[in-house]
Tab-separated table of C-alpha atoms in Angstrom:
chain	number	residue	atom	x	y	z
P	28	UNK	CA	0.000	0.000	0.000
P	29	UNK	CA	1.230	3.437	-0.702
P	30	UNK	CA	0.574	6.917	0.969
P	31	UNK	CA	-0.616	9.211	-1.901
P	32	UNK	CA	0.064	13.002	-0.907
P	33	UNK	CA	-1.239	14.702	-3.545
P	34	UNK	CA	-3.610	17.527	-3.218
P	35	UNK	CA	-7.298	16.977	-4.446
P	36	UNK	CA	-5.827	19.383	-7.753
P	37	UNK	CA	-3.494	16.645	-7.976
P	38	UNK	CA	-0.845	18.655	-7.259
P	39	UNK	CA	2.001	17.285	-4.902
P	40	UNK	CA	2.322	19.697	-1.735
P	41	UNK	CA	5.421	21.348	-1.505
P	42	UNK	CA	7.679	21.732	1.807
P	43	UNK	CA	7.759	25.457	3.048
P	44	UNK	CA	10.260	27.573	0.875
P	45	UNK	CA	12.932	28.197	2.897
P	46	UNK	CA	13.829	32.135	2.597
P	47	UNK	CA	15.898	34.124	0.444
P	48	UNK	CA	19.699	34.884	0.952
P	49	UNK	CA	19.940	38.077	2.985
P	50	UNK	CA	20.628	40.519	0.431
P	51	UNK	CA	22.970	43.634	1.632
P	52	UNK	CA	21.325	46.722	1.972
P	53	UNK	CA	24.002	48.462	-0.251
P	54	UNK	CA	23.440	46.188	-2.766
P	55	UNK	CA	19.707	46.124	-2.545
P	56	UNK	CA	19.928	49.746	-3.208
P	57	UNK	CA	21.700	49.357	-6.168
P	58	UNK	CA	19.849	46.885	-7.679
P	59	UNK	CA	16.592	49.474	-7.200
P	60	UNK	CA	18.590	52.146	-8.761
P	61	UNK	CA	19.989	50.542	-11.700
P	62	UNK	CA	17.438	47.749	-12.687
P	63	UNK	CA	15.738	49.803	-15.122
P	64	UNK	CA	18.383	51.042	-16.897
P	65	UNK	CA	20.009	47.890	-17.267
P	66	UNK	CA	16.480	46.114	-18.238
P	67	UNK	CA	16.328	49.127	-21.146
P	68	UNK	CA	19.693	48.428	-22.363
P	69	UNK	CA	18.930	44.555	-22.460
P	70	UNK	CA	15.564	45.123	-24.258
P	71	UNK	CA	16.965	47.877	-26.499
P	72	UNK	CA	19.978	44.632	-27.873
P	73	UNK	CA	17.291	41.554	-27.132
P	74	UNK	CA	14.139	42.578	-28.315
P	75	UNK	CA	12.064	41.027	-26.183
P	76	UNK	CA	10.716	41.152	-22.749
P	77	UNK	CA	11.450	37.882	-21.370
P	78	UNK	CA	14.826	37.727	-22.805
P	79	UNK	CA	15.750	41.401	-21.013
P	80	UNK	CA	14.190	40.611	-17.777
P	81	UNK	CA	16.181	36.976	-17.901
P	82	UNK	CA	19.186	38.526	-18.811
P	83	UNK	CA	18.807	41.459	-16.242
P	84	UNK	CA	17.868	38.788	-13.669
P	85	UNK	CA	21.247	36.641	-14.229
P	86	UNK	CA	23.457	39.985	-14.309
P	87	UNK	CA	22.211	40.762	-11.141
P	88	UNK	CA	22.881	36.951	-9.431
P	89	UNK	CA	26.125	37.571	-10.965
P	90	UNK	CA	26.517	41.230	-9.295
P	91	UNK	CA	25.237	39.455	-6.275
P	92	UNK	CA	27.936	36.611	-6.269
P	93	UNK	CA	30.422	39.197	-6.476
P	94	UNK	CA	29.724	41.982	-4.414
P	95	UNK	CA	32.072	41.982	-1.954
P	96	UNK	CA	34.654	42.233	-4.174
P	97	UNK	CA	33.446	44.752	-6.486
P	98	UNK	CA	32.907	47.305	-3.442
P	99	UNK	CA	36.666	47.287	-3.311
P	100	UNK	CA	37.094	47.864	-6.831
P	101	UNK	CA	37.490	52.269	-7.772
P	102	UNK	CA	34.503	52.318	-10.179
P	103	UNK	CA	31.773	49.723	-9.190
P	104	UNK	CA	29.263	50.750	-11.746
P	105	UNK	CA	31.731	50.733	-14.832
P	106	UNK	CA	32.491	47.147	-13.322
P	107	UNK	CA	29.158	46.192	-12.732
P	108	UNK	CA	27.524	47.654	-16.500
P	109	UNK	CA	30.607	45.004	-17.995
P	110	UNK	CA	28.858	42.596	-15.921
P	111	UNK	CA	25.521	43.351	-17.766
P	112	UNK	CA	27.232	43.559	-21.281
P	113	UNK	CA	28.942	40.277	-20.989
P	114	UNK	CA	25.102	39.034	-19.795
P	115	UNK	CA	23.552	40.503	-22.472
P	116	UNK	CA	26.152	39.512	-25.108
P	117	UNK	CA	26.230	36.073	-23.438
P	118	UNK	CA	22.486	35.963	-24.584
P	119	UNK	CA	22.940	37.256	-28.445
P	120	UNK	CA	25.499	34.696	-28.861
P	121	UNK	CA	23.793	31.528	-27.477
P	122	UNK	CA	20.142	32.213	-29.583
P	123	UNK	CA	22.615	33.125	-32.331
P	124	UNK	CA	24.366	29.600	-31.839
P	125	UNK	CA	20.818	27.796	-31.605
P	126	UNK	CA	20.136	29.534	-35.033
P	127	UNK	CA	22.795	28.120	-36.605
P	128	UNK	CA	21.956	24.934	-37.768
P	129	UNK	CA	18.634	26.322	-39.457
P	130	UNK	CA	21.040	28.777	-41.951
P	131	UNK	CA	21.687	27.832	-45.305
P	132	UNK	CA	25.494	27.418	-45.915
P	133	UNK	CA	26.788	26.198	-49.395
P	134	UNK	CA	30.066	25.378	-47.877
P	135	UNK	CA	29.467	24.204	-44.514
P	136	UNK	CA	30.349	27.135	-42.428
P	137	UNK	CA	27.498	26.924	-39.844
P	138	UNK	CA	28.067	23.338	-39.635
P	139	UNK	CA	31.405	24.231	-38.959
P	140	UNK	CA	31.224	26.854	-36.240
P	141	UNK	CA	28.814	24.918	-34.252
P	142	UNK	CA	31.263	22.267	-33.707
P	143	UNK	CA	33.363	25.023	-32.141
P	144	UNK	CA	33.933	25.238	-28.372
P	145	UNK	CA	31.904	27.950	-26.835
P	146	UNK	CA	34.440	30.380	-25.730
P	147	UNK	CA	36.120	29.824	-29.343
P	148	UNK	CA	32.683	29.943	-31.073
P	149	UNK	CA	31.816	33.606	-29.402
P	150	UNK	CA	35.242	34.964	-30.202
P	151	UNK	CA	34.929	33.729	-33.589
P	152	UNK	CA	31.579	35.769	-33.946
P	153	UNK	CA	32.380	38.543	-32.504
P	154	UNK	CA	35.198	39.127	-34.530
P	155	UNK	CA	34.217	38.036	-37.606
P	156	UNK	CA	30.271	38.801	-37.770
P	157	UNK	CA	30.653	41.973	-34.935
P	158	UNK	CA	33.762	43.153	-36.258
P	159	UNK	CA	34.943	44.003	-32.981
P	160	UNK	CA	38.813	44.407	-32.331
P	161	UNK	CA	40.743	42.067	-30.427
P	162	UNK	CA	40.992	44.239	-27.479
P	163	UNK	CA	37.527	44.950	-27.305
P	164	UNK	CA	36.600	41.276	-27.405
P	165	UNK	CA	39.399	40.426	-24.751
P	166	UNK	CA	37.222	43.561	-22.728
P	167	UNK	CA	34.010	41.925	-23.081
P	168	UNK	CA	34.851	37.949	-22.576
P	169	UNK	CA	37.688	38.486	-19.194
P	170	UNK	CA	40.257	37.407	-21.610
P	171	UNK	CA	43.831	38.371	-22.777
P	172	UNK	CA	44.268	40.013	-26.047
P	173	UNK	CA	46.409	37.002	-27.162
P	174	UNK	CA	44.188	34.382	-26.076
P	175	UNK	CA	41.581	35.957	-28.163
P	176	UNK	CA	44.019	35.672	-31.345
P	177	UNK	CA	44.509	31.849	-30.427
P	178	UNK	CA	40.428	31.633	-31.168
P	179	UNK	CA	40.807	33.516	-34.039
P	180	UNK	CA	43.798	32.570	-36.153
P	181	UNK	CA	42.715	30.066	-37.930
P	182	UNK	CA	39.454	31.941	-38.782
P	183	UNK	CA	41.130	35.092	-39.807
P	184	UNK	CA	39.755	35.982	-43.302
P	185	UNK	CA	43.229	36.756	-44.321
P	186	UNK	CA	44.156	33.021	-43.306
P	187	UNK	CA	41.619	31.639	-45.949
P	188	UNK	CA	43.282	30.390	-49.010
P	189	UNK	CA	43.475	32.284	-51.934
P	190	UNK	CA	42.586	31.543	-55.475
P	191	UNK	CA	45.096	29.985	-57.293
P	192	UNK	CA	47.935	31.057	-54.044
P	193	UNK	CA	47.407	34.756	-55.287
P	194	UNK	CA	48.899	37.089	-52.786
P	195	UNK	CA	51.180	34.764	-50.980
């Protein structure tokens, strides 16, 4: 014989929620100050609601996570708007990626950056479909300027071969 808890809806009761993390008041503050700026800059790159409010939401877990460091840092909000950017960009990138395999290539290029890793994929399309410079890219992902060369050397449109070896 078995004990069947379900509700009459049929729904399974769930044990009290415990409560939320204390949240610093500083931080709490700066979340109420900032949210809808940061929710207009994600809508004004995403598009949509849900995507900016998710995207907002996961920033601010992030800001969260690292508060106590970035008090100590000289410019919290410049460090906590690249926090956002890299959210927001983080988002563009992986629906970009989903699209992928839905785009018509004649030579296999989308089939070929999907198979990428995803740090190597993202500085791949930044560079090549944002056109942003190295630096820039390094900026935006928390990498070195060199490592972001390693990702794209082999994609480099001036490493693609030539017709016929012209300009080698």
């Amino acid at each position: 014989m078995t004990d069947d808890v379900r509700e009459e809806s049929g729904h399974t009761p769930v044990a009290e929620v415990p409560p939320p993390l204390p949240i610093p008041l500083e931080l709490e503050a700066y979340y109420l100050s900032n949210q809808d700026a940061f929710h207009e800059f994600a809508l004004a790159i995403l598009r949509t609601n849900d995507l900016a409010e998710e995207a907002v939401h996961r920033a601010f877990v992030e800001i969260k996570r690292q508060w106590d460091s970035l008090l100590l840092e000289p410019d919290l909000p410049e460090q906590a708007c690249s926090i956002m950017r890299r959210t927001v960009l983080d988002e563009v990138l992986g629906t970009f990626r989903e699209s992928l395999p839905f785009m018509d290539s004649d030579i296999g290029l989308y089939p070929a950056m999907c198979k990428l890793s995803p740090r190597q994929f993202d500085v791949v399309v930044l560079k090549a479909i944002g056109k942003y410079d190295t630096k820039r890219i390094a900026w935006y992902m928390g990498l070195t300027p060199s490592t972001v060369s390693h990702h794209c050397w082999g994609w480099r449109p001036s490493r693609a071969p030539s017709p016929r070896g012209a300009g080698r």
